[in-house]
Coordinates of C-alpha atoms and ligand atoms in Angstrom, one line a residue:
X23 CA 84.5 95.9 19.2
X24 CA 80.8 94.9 18.7
X25 CA 79.5 91.4 19.4
X26 CA 76.5 89.9 17.5
X27 CA 75.2 86.4 16.8
X28 CA 77.7 84.3 14.8
X29 CA 75.9 83.2 11.6
X30 CA 78.5 81.8 9.2
X31 CA 82.1 81.1 10.1
X32 CA 85.1 82.7 8.6
X33 CA 87.2 85.8 9.1
X34 CA 87.5 88.8 6.8
X35 CA 88.9 92.3 6.6
X36 CA 87.2 94.5 4.0
X37 CA 85.5 97.8 3.4
X38 CA 81.8 98.2 4.2
X39 CA 79.0 98.5 1.7
X40 CA 76.0 99.9 3.4
X41 CA 72.9 98.5 1.6
X42 CA 70.4 100.8 3.3
X43 CA 72.5 103.8 2.4
X44 CA 72.7 102.6 -1.3
X45 CA 69.0 101.9 -1.5
X46 CA 67.9 105.0 0.5
X47 CA 67.3 108.2 -1.2
X48 CA 70.6 109.7 -2.4
X49 CA 71.2 113.3 -3.5
X50 CA 69.2 114.0 -6.7
X51 CA 71.4 114.0 -9.8
X52 CA 71.4 117.5 -11.4
X53 CA 70.8 117.2 -15.1
X54 CA 71.9 119.4 -18.0
X55 CA 69.2 121.0 -20.1
X56 CA 70.1 118.7 -23.0
X57 CA 69.6 115.6 -20.9
X58 CA 66.1 116.4 -19.8
X59 CA 64.1 114.9 -22.7
X60 CA 66.1 111.7 -22.6
X61 CA 65.3 111.4 -18.9
X62 CA 61.6 111.8 -19.5
X63 CA 61.7 109.1 -22.1
X64 CA 63.7 106.9 -19.7
X65 CA 60.8 107.4 -17.3
X66 CA 58.3 106.5 -20.1
X67 CA 60.2 103.3 -20.9
X68 CA 60.2 102.4 -17.2
X69 CA 56.5 103.0 -17.0
X70 CA 55.8 100.8 -19.9
X71 CA 58.1 98.0 -18.7
X72 CA 56.5 98.1 -15.2
X73 CA 53.1 98.1 -16.8
X74 CA 53.9 95.0 -18.9
X75 CA 55.3 93.2 -15.9
X76 CA 52.1 94.0 -13.8
X77 CA 49.8 92.8 -16.7
X78 CA 51.8 89.6 -16.9
X79 CA 51.6 89.1 -13.2
X80 CA 47.9 89.8 -13.0
X81 CA 47.2 87.3 -15.8
X82 CA 49.3 84.6 -14.5
X83 CA 48.1 84.9 -11.0
X84 CA 44.5 84.9 -12.2
X85 CA 45.0 81.7 -14.1
X86 CA 46.9 79.9 -11.4
X87 CA 45.4 81.3 -8.2
X88 CA 42.2 83.1 -9.0
X89 CA 40.6 86.5 -9.6
X90 CA 40.8 87.8 -6.0
X91 CA 44.5 87.2 -5.8
X92 CA 45.1 89.0 -9.1
X93 CA 43.1 92.1 -8.0
X94 CA 46.1 93.5 -6.2
X95 CA 48.1 93.7 -9.4
X96 CA 45.2 95.1 -11.4
X97 CA 45.0 97.8 -8.8
X98 CA 48.7 98.6 -9.0
X99 CA 48.4 98.7 -12.8
X100 CA 45.8 101.4 -12.5
X101 CA 48.1 103.4 -10.2
X102 CA 50.8 103.3 -12.9
X103 CA 48.3 105.1 -15.3
X104 CA 47.4 107.7 -12.7
X105 CA 47.9 111.1 -14.5
X106 CA 48.7 112.9 -11.3
X107 CA 51.7 110.6 -10.5
X108 CA 52.9 110.8 -14.1
X109 CA 52.6 114.6 -14.3
X110 CA 54.2 115.1 -10.8
X111 CA 57.3 113.1 -11.9
X112 CA 57.7 114.6 -15.4
X113 CA 57.2 118.2 -14.0
X114 CA 59.9 117.5 -11.4
X115 CA 62.3 116.2 -14.1
X116 CA 61.8 119.2 -16.4
X117 CA 61.4 122.0 -13.9
X118 CA 63.8 120.9 -11.1
X119 CA 66.2 119.2 -13.6
X120 CA 66.5 116.1 -11.4
X121 CA 66.7 112.5 -12.4
X122 CA 63.6 110.3 -12.6
X123 CA 64.4 108.1 -9.5
X124 CA 64.7 111.2 -7.4
X125 CA 61.5 112.6 -8.8
X126 CA 59.8 109.4 -7.9
X127 CA 61.2 109.5 -4.3
X128 CA 59.8 113.0 -4.0
X129 CA 56.4 111.9 -5.2
X130 CA 56.5 109.0 -2.7
X131 CA 57.2 111.4 0.1
X132 CA 54.3 113.6 -0.9
X133 CA 51.9 110.5 -1.0
X134 CA 53.3 109.3 2.4
X135 CA 52.5 112.7 4.0
X136 CA 49.0 112.6 2.5
X137 CA 48.2 109.1 3.6
X138 CA 49.5 109.9 7.1
X139 CA 46.5 112.1 7.6
X140 CA 44.0 109.4 6.6
X141 CA 42.5 107.4 9.5
X142 CA 40.6 104.7 7.5
X143 CA 42.8 101.6 7.9
X144 CA 41.8 100.2 4.5
X145 CA 42.9 103.3 2.7
X146 CA 46.0 103.5 4.8
X147 CA 47.0 100.0 3.6
X148 CA 46.8 101.2 0.0
X149 CA 50.0 103.2 0.7
X150 CA 51.7 99.8 0.5
X151 CA 50.6 99.6 -3.1
X152 CA 51.9 103.1 -3.9
X153 CA 55.2 102.2 -2.4
X154 CA 55.3 98.9 -4.3
X155 CA 54.5 100.6 -7.6
X156 CA 57.1 103.3 -7.1
X157 CA 59.8 100.7 -6.1
X158 CA 59.0 98.7 -9.2
X159 CA 59.5 101.9 -11.3
X160 CA 62.7 102.7 -9.5
X161 CA 64.0 99.2 -10.1
X162 CA 63.2 99.5 -13.8
X163 CA 65.1 102.8 -13.9
X164 CA 68.0 101.2 -12.1
X165 CA 68.1 98.4 -14.7
X166 CA 68.4 101.0 -17.4
X167 CA 70.7 103.5 -15.6
X168 CA 71.5 107.0 -16.8
X169 CA 75.0 108.2 -16.6
X170 CA 76.4 108.3 -13.0
X171 CA 73.6 106.3 -11.5
X172 CA 75.0 102.8 -11.5
X173 CA 75.9 101.4 -8.1
X174 CA 78.5 98.9 -8.5
X175 CA 81.5 97.7 -6.6
X176 CA 84.6 96.1 -7.8
X177 CA 86.5 95.2 -4.7
X178 CA 85.2 92.6 -2.2
X179 CA 83.0 94.2 0.4
X180 CA 81.3 93.5 3.7
X181 CA 77.6 94.0 3.2
X182 CA 76.0 96.0 6.1
X183 CA 72.2 96.0 6.3
X184 CA 69.3 96.1 8.6
X185 CA 68.2 92.7 7.3
X186 CA 68.8 90.7 4.2
X187 CA 65.7 89.2 2.6
X188 CA 66.1 85.9 0.8
X189 CA 65.1 87.6 -2.5
X190 CA 67.6 90.4 -2.0
X191 CA 70.4 88.0 -1.1
X192 CA 70.1 86.5 -4.6
X193 CA 70.3 90.0 -6.2
X194 CA 73.4 90.8 -4.2
X195 CA 75.2 88.0 -6.0
X196 CA 76.5 90.6 -8.5
X197 CA 78.5 92.3 -5.8
X198 CA 81.7 90.7 -4.6
X199 CA 80.6 89.9 -1.1
X200 CA 83.3 89.0 1.4
X201 CA 81.2 89.3 4.5
X202 CA 77.7 90.1 5.8
X203 CA 76.7 92.1 8.9
X204 CA 73.1 92.7 9.8
X205 CA 71.0 94.2 12.6
X206 CA 68.4 91.5 12.6
X207 CA 68.2 87.8 11.6
X208 CA 69.1 84.5 13.3
X209 CA 71.4 81.6 12.6
X210 CA 68.9 79.5 10.8
X211 CA 67.0 82.2 8.9
X212 CA 67.1 81.9 5.1
X213 CA 69.5 84.8 4.6
X214 CA 71.9 83.0 7.0
X215 CA 71.6 79.8 5.1
X216 CA 72.4 81.6 1.9
X217 CA 75.5 83.2 3.5
X218 CA 76.7 79.8 4.7
X219 CA 76.0 78.1 1.3
X220 CA 78.2 80.8 -0.3
X221 CA 80.8 80.3 2.4
X222 CA 80.6 84.0 3.4
X223 CA 81.5 85.0 7.0
X224 CA 78.4 86.5 8.5
X225 CA 77.1 88.1 11.8
X226 CA 73.5 89.1 12.8
X227 CA 71.9 90.8 15.7
X228 CA 74.1 93.9 15.7
X229 CA 71.5 96.5 16.6
X230 CA 72.4 100.0 15.4
X231 CA 75.3 98.9 13.2
X232 CA 73.8 100.6 10.1
X233 CA 74.1 104.0 12.0
X234 CA 77.7 103.4 13.1
X235 CA 79.1 102.3 9.8
X236 CA 79.4 104.2 6.5
X237 CA 80.2 102.8 3.1
X238 CA 84.0 102.7 2.7
X239 CA 84.7 102.1 6.5
X240 CA 87.2 99.3 7.1
X241 CA 85.6 96.3 9.0
X242 CA 87.3 93.3 10.6
X243 CA 84.7 90.5 10.9
X244 CA 85.0 87.2 12.7
X245 CA 81.9 85.1 11.9
X246 CA 82.9 82.4 14.3
X247 CA 82.9 84.6 17.4
X248 CA 80.4 87.1 16.1
X249 CA 82.9 89.9 16.5
X250 CA 83.1 93.1 14.4
X251 CA 85.8 95.8 14.7
X252 CA 84.6 99.0 13.1
X253 CA 87.6 101.0 11.7
X254 CA 90.1 98.8 13.5
X255 CA 93.5 100.1 14.6
X256 CA 96.5 98.8 12.6
X257 CA 97.4 96.0 15.2
X258 CA 93.8 94.6 15.2
X259 CA 93.7 94.9 11.4
X260 CA 96.9 92.9 11.0
X261 CA 95.8 90.3 13.6
X262 CA 92.5 89.8 11.7
X263 CA 94.2 89.6 8.3
X264 CA 96.4 86.8 9.7
X265 CA 93.3 85.0 11.1
X266 CA 91.7 85.4 7.7
X267 CA 94.6 83.7 6.0
X268 CA 94.7 80.8 8.5
X269 CA 91.0 80.3 8.2
X270 CA 90.8 80.1 4.5
X271 CA 94.1 78.1 4.2
X272 CA 92.6 75.4 6.5
X273 CA 89.3 75.4 4.7
X274 CA 90.9 75.1 1.3
X275 CA 93.3 72.4 2.5
X276 CA 90.4 70.3 3.8
X277 CA 88.5 70.8 0.4
X278 CA 91.6 69.5 -1.5
X279 CA 92.6 66.8 0.9
X280 CA 89.1 65.3 1.5
X281 CA 87.5 65.6 -1.9
X282 CA 88.7 62.2 -3.1
X283 CA 88.2 60.4 0.2
X284 CA 85.0 58.6 1.2
X285 CA 83.2 59.7 4.4
X286 CA 84.1 56.6 6.4
X287 CA 84.9 56.4 10.1
X288 CA 88.2 54.9 11.5
X289 CA 86.2 51.7 12.2
X290 CA 84.7 51.5 8.7
X291 CA 81.2 53.0 9.2
X292 CA 79.9 54.8 6.1
X293 CA 78.3 58.2 6.3
X294 CA 76.6 59.9 3.4
X295 CA 77.3 63.6 3.1
X296 CA 74.9 65.4 0.8
X297 CA 74.4 69.0 -0.1
X298 CA 71.6 71.6 0.3
X299 CA 71.2 73.6 -2.8
X300 CA 69.1 76.5 -4.2
X301 CA 70.0 76.2 -7.9
X302 CA 72.5 74.9 -10.4
X303 CA 75.5 77.0 -9.1
X304 CA 75.2 75.4 -5.7
X305 CA 74.9 72.0 -7.2
X306 CA 78.2 72.6 -9.0
X307 CA 79.8 73.6 -5.7
X308 CA 78.5 70.4 -4.2
X309 CA 80.6 68.5 -6.7
X310 CA 83.7 70.6 -6.0
X311 CA 83.4 70.1 -2.2
X312 CA 82.9 66.3 -2.5
X313 CA 79.2 65.8 -1.7
X314 CA 77.7 62.5 -3.0
X315 CA 74.4 64.0 -4.0
X316 CA 71.9 66.7 -3.2
X317 CA 69.9 66.0 -0.1
X318 CA 67.7 69.1 -0.2
X319 CA 66.9 71.2 -3.3
X320 CA 65.0 74.2 -2.0
X321 CA 62.9 75.0 -5.1
X322 CA 61.4 78.2 -3.7
X323 CA 64.4 80.3 -4.8
X324 CA 63.4 79.8 -8.4
X325 CA 60.0 81.3 -7.4
X326 CA 61.5 84.1 -5.3
X327 CA 63.7 85.3 -8.1
X328 CA 61.0 85.2 -10.8
X329 CA 58.8 88.2 -11.3
X330 CA 55.9 85.9 -12.2
X331 CA 54.9 82.3 -11.5
X332 CA 57.4 80.1 -13.4
X333 CA 55.7 77.9 -16.0
X334 CA 55.9 74.1 -16.1
X335 CA 58.6 74.2 -18.8
X336 CA 60.6 76.9 -17.0
X337 CA 60.5 74.8 -13.9
X338 CA 61.5 71.6 -15.8
X339 CA 64.5 73.4 -17.4
X340 CA 65.7 74.6 -14.0
X341 CA 65.3 71.2 -12.3
X342 CA 67.1 69.5 -15.2
X343 CA 69.9 72.0 -14.8
X344 CA 70.3 71.2 -11.1
X345 CA 70.2 67.5 -11.8
X346 CA 72.8 67.7 -14.6
X347 CA 75.1 69.7 -12.3
X348 CA 74.5 67.6 -9.1
X349 CA 76.9 64.9 -7.9
X350 CA 75.9 61.6 -9.5
X351 CA 72.7 63.3 -10.7
X352 CA 71.1 62.4 -7.3
X353 CA 68.7 65.0 -6.1
X354 CA 66.0 65.2 -3.5
X355 CA 63.6 67.9 -4.8
X356 CA 61.5 69.6 -2.1
X357 CA 58.2 71.1 -3.2
X358 CA 57.5 74.7 -2.6
X359 CA 58.0 75.9 0.9
X360 CA 56.8 79.5 0.7
X361 CA 55.6 81.5 3.6
X362 CA 57.4 82.4 6.9
X363 CA 60.3 84.6 5.7
X364 CA 59.9 83.5 2.1
X365 CA 57.2 85.5 0.3
X366 CA 56.5 86.0 -3.4
X367 CA 54.4 89.0 -4.6
X368 CA 52.1 86.9 -6.8
X369 CA 50.6 84.9 -3.9
X370 CA 49.0 88.2 -2.9
X371 CA 49.7 90.4 0.2
X372 CA 48.9 88.2 3.2
X373 CA 49.8 89.7 6.4
X374 CA 49.6 87.3 9.2
X375 CA 50.3 87.8 12.9
X376 CA 52.4 84.6 13.0
X377 CA 53.6 83.8 9.5
X378 CA 55.9 80.9 10.5
X379 CA 52.9 79.2 12.1
X380 CA 50.4 80.4 9.5
X381 CA 49.2 79.5 6.1
X382 CA 52.4 78.4 4.5
X383 CA 54.2 75.6 2.7
X384 CA 52.1 72.5 1.9
X385 CA 49.2 74.2 3.8
X386 CA 48.8 76.3 0.6
X387 CA 48.6 73.1 -1.5
X388 CA 45.0 72.4 -0.8
X389 CA 44.1 76.1 -1.5
X390 CA 45.9 76.2 -4.8
X391 CA 45.9 72.6 -6.1
X392 CA 46.5 73.7 -9.8
X393 CA 49.4 75.8 -8.8
X394 CA 51.1 72.9 -7.1
X395 CA 50.1 70.4 -9.7
X396 CA 52.3 72.4 -12.1
X397 CA 55.3 71.9 -9.9
X398 CA 54.5 68.2 -9.3
X399 CA 54.3 67.7 -13.1
X400 CA 57.7 69.4 -13.6
X401 CA 59.3 67.3 -10.8
X402 CA 57.8 64.0 -12.1
X403 CA 59.1 64.8 -15.6
X404 CA 62.5 65.8 -14.3
X405 CA 62.7 62.4 -12.6
X406 CA 63.7 60.9 -16.0
X407 CA 67.0 62.7 -15.9
X408 CA 68.5 61.3 -12.7
X409 CA 68.0 59.6 -9.4
X410 CA 65.3 61.9 -8.0
X411 CA 63.2 61.8 -4.8
X412 CA 60.3 64.1 -4.0
X413 CA 60.1 65.7 -0.5
X414 CA 57.1 67.5 1.0
X415 CA 57.9 70.1 3.6
X416 CA 56.0 71.2 6.8
X417 CA 53.9 68.1 7.2
X418 CA 52.0 68.1 10.5
X419 CA 49.3 65.4 10.2
X420 CA 48.7 62.0 8.6
X421 CA 45.7 63.5 6.8
X422 CA 48.1 65.9 5.0
X423 CA 50.2 63.0 3.9
X424 CA 47.2 61.2 2.5
X425 CA 46.1 64.4 0.6
X426 CA 49.6 65.0 -0.8
X427 CA 49.8 61.5 -2.1
X428 CA 46.4 61.8 -3.6
X429 CA 47.4 65.0 -5.4
X430 CA 50.6 63.3 -6.6
X431 CA 48.7 60.3 -7.9
X432 CA 46.2 62.6 -9.6
X433 CA 49.0 64.5 -11.3
X434 CA 50.5 61.2 -12.5
X435 CA 47.2 60.1 -13.9
X436 CA 46.9 63.4 -15.8
X437 CA 50.4 63.1 -17.2
X438 CA 49.6 59.6 -18.4
X439 CA 46.4 60.8 -20.1
X440 CA 48.4 63.6 -21.7
X441 CA 50.9 61.0 -23.0
X442 CA 53.8 62.8 -21.3
X443 CA 56.7 60.6 -20.0
X444 CA 57.6 60.8 -16.3
X445 CA 59.3 58.9 -13.5
X446 CA 56.5 56.8 -12.1
X447 CA 58.3 55.2 -9.2
X448 CA 59.8 58.3 -7.7
X449 CA 60.3 57.8 -3.9
X450 CA 58.2 60.1 -1.7
X451 CA 59.4 61.6 1.5
X452 CA 58.3 64.1 4.1
X453 CA 60.2 66.6 6.2
X454 CA 60.0 66.2 9.9
X455 CA 60.1 69.8 11.1
X456 CA 56.9 70.2 13.0
X457 CA 57.2 68.7 16.5
X458 CA 53.7 67.1 16.1
X459 CA 54.9 65.1 13.1
X460 CA 58.2 64.2 14.8
X461 CA 56.4 62.9 17.9
X462 CA 54.0 60.8 15.8
X463 CA 56.6 59.7 13.2
X464 CA 55.7 56.1 13.7
X465 CA 52.2 56.7 12.3
X466 CA 53.6 58.6 9.2
X467 CA 56.4 56.2 8.3
X468 CA 54.3 53.4 6.6
X469 CA 53.0 56.1 4.2
X470 CA 56.4 57.3 2.9
X471 CA 59.7 56.0 1.5
X472 CA 62.0 58.2 3.5
X473 CA 62.0 61.2 5.9
X474 CA 64.2 64.2 6.2
X475 CA 64.6 66.1 9.5
X476 CA 64.3 69.8 9.2
X477 CA 66.1 70.7 12.4
X478 CA 65.9 74.5 11.7
X479 CA 62.1 74.6 11.9
X480 CA 61.9 71.7 14.3
X481 CA 64.0 73.7 16.8
X482 CA 62.1 76.9 16.4
X483 CA 58.8 75.2 16.9
X484 CA 59.9 73.0 19.7
X485 CA 61.6 75.9 21.6
X486 CA 58.9 78.4 20.6
X487 CA 61.8 80.7 19.5
X488 CA 61.7 82.5 16.1
X489 CA 64.7 81.4 14.0
X490 CA 65.0 84.9 12.6
X491 CA 65.0 86.8 15.8
X492 CA 68.5 87.4 17.3
X493 CA 66.9 88.2 20.7
X494 CA 65.8 84.6 21.1
X495 CA 68.8 83.0 19.2
X496 CA 70.1 81.5 22.5
X497 CA 66.9 79.4 22.7
X498 CA 66.8 78.4 19.0
X499 CA 69.8 76.1 19.4
X500 CA 70.2 72.5 18.4
X501 CA 72.3 71.9 21.5
X502 CA 69.2 72.2 23.6
X503 CA 68.4 69.0 25.6
X504 CA 64.8 68.9 24.3
X505 CA 66.0 69.0 20.7
X506 CA 68.4 66.2 21.2
X507 CA 65.7 64.1 22.9
X508 CA 63.3 64.6 20.1
X509 CA 65.9 63.7 17.6
X510 CA 66.8 60.5 19.5
X511 CA 63.1 59.6 19.4
X512 CA 62.8 60.1 15.6
X513 CA 66.0 58.2 14.9
X514 CA 65.0 55.3 17.1
X515 CA 61.6 55.0 15.5
X516 CA 63.0 55.3 11.9
X517 CA 65.6 52.7 12.8
X518 CA 62.8 50.3 14.0
X519 CA 60.9 50.8 10.8
X520 CA 64.0 50.5 8.6
X521 CA 63.2 53.8 6.9
X522 CA 66.0 56.0 5.5
X523 CA 66.4 59.2 7.3
X524 CA 68.4 62.3 6.4
X525 CA 68.9 65.4 8.5
X526 CA 69.0 68.5 6.3
X527 CA 68.8 71.5 8.8
X528 CA 71.8 73.7 9.5
X529 CA 72.9 71.5 12.4
X530 CA 74.1 68.9 9.8
X531 CA 76.9 71.3 8.9
X532 CA 77.9 72.2 12.4
X533 CA 80.9 70.2 13.5
X534 CA 79.9 70.0 17.2
X535 CA 76.6 68.4 16.3
X536 CA 78.1 65.6 14.3
X537 CA 79.2 63.2 17.1
X538 CA 75.8 63.1 18.9
X539 CA 73.8 62.7 15.7
X540 CA 76.1 60.0 14.4
X541 CA 76.1 58.3 17.8
X542 CA 72.3 58.3 17.8
X543 CA 72.3 56.4 14.5
X544 CA 72.1 59.1 11.8
X545 CA 74.0 58.1 8.7
X546 CA 72.9 60.7 6.1
X547 CA 73.4 64.4 6.5
X548 CA 72.7 67.2 4.1
X549 CA 74.3 70.6 4.5
X550 CA 75.6 73.7 2.7
X551 CA 78.2 72.4 0.3
X552 CA 80.9 74.6 1.9
X553 CA 80.7 72.4 5.1
X554 CA 81.1 69.0 3.4
X555 CA 84.9 68.9 3.7
X556 CA 84.8 69.9 7.4
X557 CA 82.3 67.3 8.3
X558 CA 84.1 64.7 6.3
X559 CA 87.3 65.4 8.3
X560 CA 85.3 64.7 11.4
X561 CA 83.8 61.5 10.1
X562 CA 87.2 60.2 9.1
X563 CA 88.5 60.9 12.7
X564 CA 85.6 59.3 14.5
X565 CA 84.5 55.8 15.5
X566 CA 81.0 54.5 16.2
X567 CA 82.0 53.7 19.8
X568 CA 83.2 57.2 20.6
X569 CA 80.1 58.8 19.0
X570 CA 77.8 56.5 20.9
X571 CA 79.4 57.5 24.2
X572 CA 79.3 61.2 23.3
X573 CA 75.6 60.9 22.4
X574 CA 74.7 59.0 25.6
X575 CA 76.5 61.6 27.7
X576 CA 75.0 64.6 25.9
X577 CA 71.5 63.2 26.3
X578 CA 72.0 63.0 30.1
X579 CA 72.9 66.7 30.3
X580 CA 70.1 69.1 31.2
X581 CA 71.2 72.6 30.2
X582 CA 72.1 74.1 26.8
X583 CA 75.4 75.3 28.2
X584 CA 76.4 72.0 29.6
X585 CA 75.6 70.3 26.3
X586 CA 77.4 72.9 24.2
X587 CA 80.6 72.9 26.4
X588 CA 80.7 69.1 26.5
X589 CA 80.3 68.8 22.7
X590 CA 83.0 71.5 22.2
X591 CA 85.4 69.4 24.3
X592 CA 84.4 66.1 22.7
X593 CA 84.7 67.4 19.2
X594 CA 88.1 69.0 19.8
X595 CA 89.4 65.7 21.2
X596 CA 88.4 63.8 18.1
X597 CA 89.5 66.4 15.6
X598 CA 91.3 69.5 17.0
X599 CA 91.5 71.6 13.9
X600 CA 87.8 71.5 12.8
X601 CA 86.7 73.6 15.8
X602 CA 88.5 76.5 14.1
X603 CA 86.0 76.3 11.3
X604 CA 82.9 76.4 13.5
X605 CA 80.8 79.3 15.0
X606 CA 81.3 79.7 18.7
X607 CA 77.6 79.9 19.7
Ligands
LIG708 C1 64.6 73.1 8.1 O1 63.6 73.6 8.5 O2 65.5 72.6 8.9 C2 64.9 73.0 6.7 C3 65.9 72.3 6.2 O3 64.1 73.7 5.8 P1 64.2 75.3 5.7 O4 65.5 75.8 6.4 O5 64.2 75.6 4.2 O6 63.0 75.8 6.4
LIG709 MG1 62.0 74.1 7.2

């Protein structure tokens, strides 16, 4: 049995699907003489499709970001026309009778060997462009597969990978994923958030698992404990299948039983349970699980899954689709939060030593005001279709709040001049996820209508522990006494100012975090839709008095272990069955 970091609860027994194996170079397909010319034209089609895509990217990036940023795509476009690359691939297809993807992989290996001998760091970096261009071509070929090349999977599988990038996670949606097991990643990384929002049991931090498992191996996965059995014996398999049934029965029962109930405590206190969504499908799920609105719409997924910058109209259509699907058409739309582990190609290649603390999120706003104005216009216009609030992420200083509001007012003025209708009175909020902003929240509150606590980033910055790194996952924990103290400070100050406050980090959906948060005065939580029924069950079994006592006691404890153990016991006492639905870390 292997033990990793529990990421998303649930138990599953299914066969493995090794992503790296599938994406890695497979044996070349040997082609018949008659198929060769068709394969060459398939390569030509991929060349022209990739060329068009790069032209579009270069134009759009130039318009929205500037000439320097577009240069990278113009350079890649030139590489696509490189006669030596084209000849190399076509010769391999015709002479070695192999498929175009394999020919491209061979070419990539040759280039890699060549670049390895170069010492100039600038030229060495150009290898990244070659790799990028070749993967674009391979992707185009995969989109138009030749016979025998299609990688599909009909039965539910456990995805096994080194890491799952947010953009890949979206692409994996076409597989029937029953579980996810990765070598890297932490509990609040964005791949983890996606796994949770899809209700998929998931474990990270299993170093070497990709070498130990092959596609088709049976795996028994417990996402609550972080346990994986590779090729389990029949007794273990049977025990896990039973756990799987019990887990999903309980979860489904809570969904059905709690959907129609209000989230009200035994003594009548109302709690608002909202959903975090990435797009219309999640918003539909929020309705099914009984959320009363969307508390966090992460708009960056639209950008991550688009080959080019989405236009104002494309954004408006997507925001409208989310609003139409959301419970009561209530949606808090967060402006773009790119950077950290969420990168898009059209922002240019920006390697930074500390991307989470670097040039990201609203810090990009001042550099690209036009780019952000497009999003603000789309959000303001979408405001006509529901009860919409706008939320700015990663705010650190009061000056930033002033700048953002100025940008918003400027955008409104422009819409007015253009005669385009929009929601003029849209409430404006900021995320509290940088400790500096959380500490000085009193100075920021008069400027905004509401705040939303981003406990994922707040924890990683406060504890100086990367949310994506399994080696420091024990530090990046909401049960840590400093995190609870900072949250108490924020909730107290917001209460004094009478400003609405939501918590939308992953701790909102963790059963053992509910009592201390509620006891400290929090009344609005936003979480992955899958967790709404569980947290509602807890709300309906709690009282204000119990929660206050739990919060007071938890705040007096001084170690992470003491807090966690105390909250495990306290939660079990209030509601014994929900602890079965939680991760054990
Ligand atoms: C957070 O940081 O808690 C948050 C909700 O934002 P994200 O997870 O998208 O960074
Ligand atoms: Mg955040």
